[in-house]
Structures are given as structure tokens and as C-alpha cells.
Amino acid sequence: MHPEPGIGEGIGMAWSIRIAALISIFVAGTASAQTAPITAWDLFRSQHPVLTPSQDRDIDDPILRGAIDLHAHFGPDAYPRQWDAFEIARRMAARGMRGVVLKNHFTESAGTAYLVRKHAGVPGLEVFGGLSLNSEVGGINPEAVRYFAAVTGGYARVVWLPTHESEHEVNHEKASYPSVSVSKNGVLLPEVLEVLDVIKEKRLTLATGHVTPAEMLAIMTEAKKRDLGPVIITHPNMGPKFTNPTMGELQEAVALGGYVEFVASELLGKRSDEFIAMIRTIGPARSFVASDSGLVGLPNHTDALGLTIRVLRTAGFTEDELDLMFRKNPAILLRLNS
């Protein structure tokens, strides 16, 4: 089961174009952006009023059976999403996947996970919710985490520290929309420590978000002190506005309990060889692959995962290593075996 001729190049090019467009939307480079409040989604819509939907390819692979996607964007959303949570869950169930974490940058999704489990007709699929601590939920807000954990069903699972509204990303992009800080003068804020305590109490999973490398290591150090368990290192080295550590810093984060996230756009894009080399250096035992799909124009979640499986297999990763990155490590991060 290898990629057909040209699949990596064609899909990679298309995905690179989409990701480049997505990255560009956060740059507030116009006069209006400097004189009026603006949101990430308003800017996206103004610059990309029409996006061409992708076509489903119905890609399948034996590794998809039992796989878990820890980073699945869904509609409805303020961003243009091509599939709603029900459609995504049904595709995953049809491929025999074990689970998914539904991600929204601006609101909690534990309630959506409850509805999907109840009404989508996917009894074999474990659906979980996420919470990103951006300004729409009060930023670094312990009460938002407590609410998330209390939502009916108990399907809250992953808490991301700030993503597209992290102080690091907003400053890098010189954007005008609100930013959320996690540290001051090199010290984590007290509310960050309280959030970590709530995550520990509620047995949730921490994801580092779009913070600086120094902040990532400070977060990992405090997580280790609190015995939070395994932590998601959110797609590092995707670009300078995201967490962009050296390999030494990344290995230090792994030693503190981190599992490094790689997403489909990285493994199918122009820098694929670079990210494959990162997986080899870190090791499949502390790496996992997620789709990060959902935007209009990208491959759907199961197609994205299927394509990355093919690319990694062609690169020489064994079936046991693929099993770790797509099944076992995500299950560890969701505490499904404990």
C-alpha cells in the first residue's frame, strides 16, 4: 500500500498552498487592521471569500483501524470548515478508527462530543472534546477548564494553552486581535499554574499550544512537578509563529513527559523530509500523527491520515512504528488504557 505516482507531490503542493494561505490570514498588514479590532476569522473571510472544497478520495489503510486523531477541526465554526462533527465521526467509524478529539480554537467541544456520541450512529468511536485557552473563553481561565470538565457526558479531554491568540503568535504576526499571555519576565503566570492543577485534578490532557520554546519548557517542567502524565507538544517547528524549538529543546521537552505531535500538512508538504527526520530523531515511541484537518479545501480527516500513513511507510517506518504513532501513543495521551 504505497502512494500512487505523484501523490506526495500533488497533495503536498495543494496542502502547502492551503497552509500558506492559512498562515497568512493572521497577518494584520492593512491600515484597517491597525485601526480597528479584528478577529482571526474575519480576516480569513476578507482575504479568502471563496475556497474550493476538496473531493473525498475514500482512502483506506489497515493502520486506520484502531487509529485515534487527536487534532480534528470541525464545523460549525467561525472558520470555513468543510465537514461538521457528525460527518467527520461517520467517516472515521467507517474506517474502523477508535477515537477522535474535536478541536475548536475558540470554544469548548465536550458538548459536541456528547451529541455526536448520542446521535451520529457511531457506537464504536470514542469521541472527545477539547478546549483552547484563547480570549473567547477568558484566556488562561481555570473556571473555563472546570466547566469543560463538568459538561454532560464526561467527554472533556484535551486542554490547549493559547493557540492562534497566544502572545507569541500575535506578536510575531503584528496582529491587532487580542493576545493571551502565559508568562511574564520569563515566569509562568499564577493562573497557568492553577490551570495545570485543574488539569491534574480532572485527569485531563495538557497540550502546550503556540507558545515560545522557553515557555514550552517552563510548562513542561511544571507539568512534571505536578505529575500531570503525558503532555502533547503541539506541532513544533511548523513555523516561527508556532513553537519553534531547537532539537535539543524538543528532546528536553520529551524527557519531561512530552509526546511530539506531527500533523498531516507537515508530512504531506514541501518539508516532509525534514519532519520525517525529526520523527527518526525523537523516535516513534514519543511521536504521534494527527490530521489537523477540517479547513475547506484540505483532504478530509481520514484521507489525510491515510496519506500520511502511506508516506511514512514508504519512508521506511515499520507497521509496529506506525501502530505506535497512530494508535498506541494517542491512546496513552487520552488515558484510554489507564
Coordinates of C-alpha atoms in Angstrom, one line a residue:
M1 CA 0.0 0.0 0.0
H2 CA 2.2 2.8 -1.3
P3 CA 1.4 6.2 -2.8
E4 CA 0.5 6.2 -6.4
P5 CA 2.9 8.1 -8.6
G6 CA 2.8 11.8 -7.9
I7 CA 0.5 11.6 -4.9
G8 CA 3.0 13.0 -2.4
E9 CA 4.0 15.9 -4.7
G10 CA 0.4 16.7 -5.8
I11 CA -1.2 16.5 -2.4
G12 CA 1.8 18.2 -0.8
M13 CA 1.7 21.1 -3.2
A14 CA -2.0 21.6 -2.7
W15 CA -1.7 21.3 1.0
S16 CA 1.3 23.7 1.1
I17 CA -0.8 26.3 -0.7
R18 CA -3.7 25.9 1.7
I19 CA -1.4 26.1 4.8
A20 CA 0.4 29.1 3.4
A21 CA -2.9 30.8 2.9
L22 CA -4.0 29.9 6.4
I23 CA -0.8 31.2 7.9
S24 CA -1.1 34.5 6.0
I25 CA -4.5 35.2 7.4
F26 CA -3.2 36.2 10.8
V27 CA -1.0 39.0 9.5
A28 CA -2.6 42.4 10.1
G29 CA -0.9 44.2 7.3
T30 CA -3.6 46.7 6.2
A31 CA -4.4 50.1 7.5
S32 CA -7.8 48.9 8.6
A33 CA -6.3 46.1 10.6
Q34 CA -4.2 48.6 12.5
T35 CA -7.1 51.0 13.3
A36 CA -10.0 48.6 14.2
P37 CA -10.3 45.4 16.3
I38 CA -10.2 42.4 14.1
T39 CA -10.5 38.7 14.6
A40 CA -8.7 35.8 13.0
W41 CA -11.8 34.5 11.3
D42 CA -12.9 38.0 10.0
L43 CA -9.5 38.5 8.5
F44 CA -9.6 35.0 6.9
R45 CA -13.0 35.6 5.3
S46 CA -11.9 39.0 4.0
Q47 CA -8.9 37.6 2.3
H48 CA -10.4 34.2 1.2
P49 CA -14.0 34.8 0.4
V50 CA -14.2 31.6 -1.8
L51 CA -12.5 28.3 -1.1
T52 CA -12.8 25.3 -3.3
P53 CA -14.0 22.2 -1.4
S54 CA -11.8 19.2 -1.6
Q55 CA -13.1 15.9 -3.0
D56 CA -13.3 12.8 -0.9
R57 CA -10.9 10.1 -2.0
D58 CA -12.1 7.3 0.3
I59 CA -8.5 6.4 1.2
D60 CA -8.2 3.4 3.5
D61 CA -5.4 1.6 5.2
P62 CA -5.1 -1.2 7.8
I63 CA -3.4 1.2 10.3
L64 CA -6.6 3.4 10.3
R65 CA -8.4 0.6 12.1
G66 CA -7.9 1.5 15.8
A67 CA -6.3 4.8 15.0
I68 CA -7.1 8.0 17.0
D69 CA -7.0 11.5 15.7
L70 CA -6.1 14.0 18.5
H71 CA -6.5 17.1 16.4
A72 CA -9.6 17.2 14.3
H73 CA -11.2 20.6 13.4
F74 CA -14.9 20.6 12.6
G75 CA -17.9 22.7 11.7
P76 CA -19.8 24.7 12.5
D77 CA -17.1 27.2 13.3
A78 CA -16.1 30.8 12.6
Y79 CA -13.6 29.5 10.2
P80 CA -14.8 27.9 6.9
R81 CA -14.9 24.2 7.8
Q82 CA -15.8 21.7 5.1
W83 CA -17.3 18.9 7.4
D84 CA -19.4 19.0 10.6
A85 CA -18.6 16.9 13.6
F86 CA -21.2 14.3 12.6
E87 CA -19.8 13.8 9.1
I88 CA -16.2 13.5 10.4
A89 CA -17.2 10.9 13.0
R90 CA -19.1 8.8 10.5
R91 CA -16.1 8.8 8.1
M92 CA -13.9 7.7 10.9
A93 CA -16.3 5.0 12.1
A94 CA -16.5 3.7 8.5
R95 CA -12.7 3.3 8.5
G96 CA -12.7 1.5 11.9
M97 CA -11.0 4.2 13.8
R98 CA -11.0 4.1 17.6
G99 CA -11.3 7.7 18.5
V100 CA -11.1 11.5 17.8
V101 CA -10.6 14.7 19.7
L102 CA -12.8 17.5 18.2
K103 CA -10.9 20.8 18.3
N104 CA -12.1 24.4 18.1
H105 CA -9.8 27.3 18.7
F106 CA -12.5 29.5 20.4
T107 CA -14.9 27.3 22.4
E108 CA -15.1 24.0 24.2
S109 CA -16.3 20.9 22.3
A110 CA -17.1 18.5 25.1
G111 CA -20.8 19.2 24.4
T112 CA -20.4 18.5 20.7
A113 CA -18.6 15.2 21.6
Y114 CA -21.7 14.2 23.7
L115 CA -24.1 15.0 20.9
V116 CA -22.0 13.1 18.3
R117 CA -21.8 10.0 20.6
K118 CA -25.6 10.2 21.2
H119 CA -26.9 11.0 17.7
A120 CA -24.3 10.2 15.0
G121 CA -24.7 6.5 15.0
V122 CA -21.0 5.7 15.7
P123 CA -21.1 3.4 18.8
G124 CA -17.6 2.1 18.1
L125 CA -16.0 5.5 18.0
E126 CA -14.8 7.3 21.2
V127 CA -15.4 11.0 20.6
F128 CA -13.8 13.5 23.0
G129 CA -13.8 17.3 23.3
G130 CA -11.1 19.9 23.5
L131 CA -10.7 23.4 25.0
S132 CA -8.2 26.1 23.7
L133 CA -7.5 28.8 26.2
N134 CA -7.8 31.8 23.8
S135 CA -9.5 35.1 24.7
E136 CA -13.0 33.9 23.8
V137 CA -13.1 31.6 26.9
G138 CA -11.3 34.2 29.1
G139 CA -7.7 33.2 28.2
I140 CA -5.9 31.4 30.9
N141 CA -9.1 30.8 32.8
P142 CA -9.3 27.9 35.4
E143 CA -13.0 28.3 35.6
A144 CA -13.3 27.6 31.9
V145 CA -11.4 24.4 32.4
R146 CA -13.6 23.4 35.4
Y147 CA -16.7 24.0 33.2
F148 CA -15.2 22.0 30.4
A149 CA -14.6 19.0 32.7
A150 CA -18.2 19.3 34.0
V151 CA -20.0 19.2 30.7
T152 CA -22.6 16.4 30.4
G153 CA -21.1 13.0 29.4
G154 CA -17.6 13.5 30.8
Y155 CA -16.0 13.6 27.4
A156 CA -13.7 16.6 28.0
R157 CA -10.2 15.5 27.4
V158 CA -7.6 17.9 25.9
V159 CA -6.8 21.4 27.1
W160 CA -4.6 23.5 24.8
L161 CA -2.8 26.5 26.1
P162 CA -3.3 29.5 23.8
T163 CA -3.1 28.8 20.1
H164 CA -3.8 31.4 17.5
E165 CA -4.2 34.1 20.2
S166 CA -1.0 33.3 22.1
E167 CA 1.1 36.3 22.9
H168 CA 3.9 34.7 21.0
E169 CA 1.9 34.3 17.8
V170 CA 0.1 37.6 17.9
N171 CA 3.3 39.5 18.4
H172 CA 5.1 37.6 15.7
E173 CA 2.3 38.4 13.2
K174 CA 2.0 42.0 14.4
A175 CA -1.8 41.4 14.6
S176 CA -4.4 43.6 16.3
Y177 CA -6.7 41.0 17.7
P178 CA -6.4 40.1 21.5
S179 CA -3.5 38.0 22.7
V180 CA -3.2 35.7 25.7
S181 CA 0.0 35.5 27.8
V182 CA 1.3 32.5 29.7
S183 CA 4.4 34.2 31.2
K184 CA 5.8 37.5 32.3
N185 CA 9.5 38.2 32.5
G186 CA 10.3 34.5 32.0
V187 CA 8.0 33.3 34.8
L188 CA 4.7 31.4 34.2
L189 CA 1.7 33.3 35.4
P190 CA -0.1 32.1 38.5
E191 CA -3.2 31.3 36.5
V192 CA -1.3 29.0 34.3
L193 CA -0.2 27.0 37.4
E194 CA -3.8 26.9 38.5
V195 CA -4.9 25.6 35.2
L196 CA -2.3 22.8 35.4
D197 CA -3.6 22.0 38.9
V198 CA -7.2 21.7 37.5
I199 CA -6.0 19.5 34.6
K200 CA -4.3 17.2 37.2
E201 CA -7.5 17.2 39.4
K202 CA -9.8 16.4 36.4
R203 CA -7.5 13.9 34.7
L204 CA -7.4 15.9 31.5
T205 CA -4.6 16.1 29.0
L206 CA -2.4 19.2 28.5
A207 CA -1.3 20.4 25.1
T208 CA 1.3 23.2 25.0
G209 CA -0.3 25.4 22.3
H210 CA 1.5 28.1 20.3
V211 CA 4.0 29.3 22.9
T212 CA 7.7 30.1 22.8
P213 CA 10.3 27.4 23.2
A214 CA 11.2 28.8 26.6
E215 CA 7.6 28.8 27.7
M216 CA 7.1 25.3 26.4
L217 CA 10.0 24.1 28.6
A218 CA 8.7 26.0 31.6
I219 CA 5.2 24.5 31.1
M220 CA 6.7 21.0 30.8
T221 CA 8.8 21.5 33.9
E222 CA 5.7 22.5 36.0
A223 CA 3.7 19.6 34.4
K224 CA 6.4 17.2 35.5
K225 CA 6.4 18.6 39.1
R226 CA 2.7 18.0 39.2
D227 CA 2.8 14.6 37.7
L228 CA 0.4 15.5 35.0
G229 CA 1.3 12.5 33.0
P230 CA 1.9 12.6 29.2
V231 CA 1.7 16.0 27.6
I232 CA 1.1 17.0 23.9
I233 CA 3.8 19.1 22.4
T234 CA 1.7 21.0 19.8
H235 CA 3.1 20.6 16.3
P236 CA 6.5 22.1 16.9
N237 CA 8.7 23.6 14.1
M238 CA 5.8 24.2 11.8
G239 CA 7.0 27.8 11.6
P240 CA 8.3 30.6 13.7
K241 CA 4.9 31.8 14.9
F242 CA 4.3 28.4 16.4
T243 CA 6.6 26.8 19.0
N244 CA 9.9 26.6 17.1
P245 CA 12.4 24.9 19.4
T246 CA 15.8 23.5 18.6
M247 CA 16.1 19.8 18.5
G248 CA 17.9 19.9 21.9
E249 CA 14.9 21.9 23.4
L250 CA 12.5 19.4 21.9
Q251 CA 14.3 16.5 23.3
E252 CA 14.4 18.1 26.7
A253 CA 10.6 18.5 26.5
V254 CA 10.2 14.9 25.6
A255 CA 12.4 13.9 28.6
L256 CA 10.0 15.9 30.8
G257 CA 7.0 13.8 29.6
G258 CA 6.2 15.2 26.2
Y259 CA 4.8 13.4 23.1
V260 CA 5.6 15.3 19.9
E261 CA 2.7 16.0 17.5
F262 CA 3.2 15.8 13.8
V263 CA 0.3 16.8 11.5
A264 CA -0.7 15.8 8.0
S265 CA 0.2 19.2 6.4
E266 CA 3.8 18.7 7.6
L267 CA 4.2 15.2 6.4
L268 CA 2.5 15.8 3.0
G269 CA 4.1 19.2 2.3
K270 CA 7.3 20.5 0.9
R271 CA 9.1 20.0 4.2
S272 CA 8.1 16.4 4.5
D273 CA 11.7 15.0 4.6
E274 CA 12.5 17.4 7.5
F275 CA 9.6 16.2 9.6
I276 CA 10.3 12.6 8.8
A277 CA 13.9 13.2 10.0
M278 CA 12.5 14.7 13.2
I279 CA 10.4 11.6 13.9
R280 CA 13.5 9.5 13.4
T281 CA 15.5 11.6 15.9
I282 CA 12.8 11.8 18.5
G283 CA 11.7 8.2 17.9
P284 CA 8.2 6.8 17.1
A285 CA 7.8 5.9 20.8
R286 CA 7.4 9.6 21.7
S287 CA 5.8 10.8 18.4
F288 CA 2.2 10.7 17.2
V289 CA 0.4 11.8 14.0
A290 CA -2.8 13.8 13.8
S291 CA -4.8 15.2 10.9
D292 CA -5.2 18.9 11.9
S293 CA -7.7 18.8 9.0
G294 CA -11.1 20.4 8.6
L295 CA -10.4 23.6 6.6
V296 CA -12.3 23.9 3.3
G297 CA -10.0 22.6 0.6
L298 CA -7.9 20.3 2.6
P299 CA -8.2 16.5 2.4
N300 CA -10.8 15.2 4.9
H301 CA -9.5 13.7 8.1
T302 CA -9.4 10.0 7.1
D303 CA -7.9 10.8 3.7
A304 CA -5.2 13.0 5.4
L305 CA -4.3 10.3 7.9
G306 CA -4.3 7.6 5.2
L307 CA -2.0 9.6 3.0
T308 CA 0.4 10.3 5.9
I309 CA 0.5 6.5 6.7
R310 CA 1.5 5.8 3.1
V311 CA 4.2 8.5 3.2
L312 CA 5.7 7.2 6.4
R313 CA 5.5 3.6 5.3
T314 CA 7.3 4.5 2.0
A315 CA 9.9 6.3 4.1
G316 CA 10.7 3.0 5.9
F317 CA 8.7 3.1 9.1
T318 CA 7.6 -0.3 10.1
E319 CA 4.0 -1.4 10.9
D320 CA 4.9 -1.5 14.6
E321 CA 6.1 2.0 14.4
L322 CA 3.0 3.2 12.6
D323 CA 1.0 1.4 15.3
L324 CA 2.7 3.5 17.9
M325 CA 2.2 6.8 16.2
F326 CA -1.4 6.4 15.0
R327 CA -2.9 4.1 17.7
K328 CA -0.9 3.4 20.9
N329 CA 0.6 6.8 21.7
P330 CA -2.7 8.7 21.1
A331 CA -4.4 6.2 23.4
I332 CA -1.7 6.9 26.1
L333 CA -2.3 10.6 25.7
L334 CA -6.1 10.1 26.2
R335 CA -5.5 7.8 29.2
L336 CA -7.7 5.2 27.4
N337 CA -5.6 2.3 28.8
S338 CA -5.5 3.5 32.5

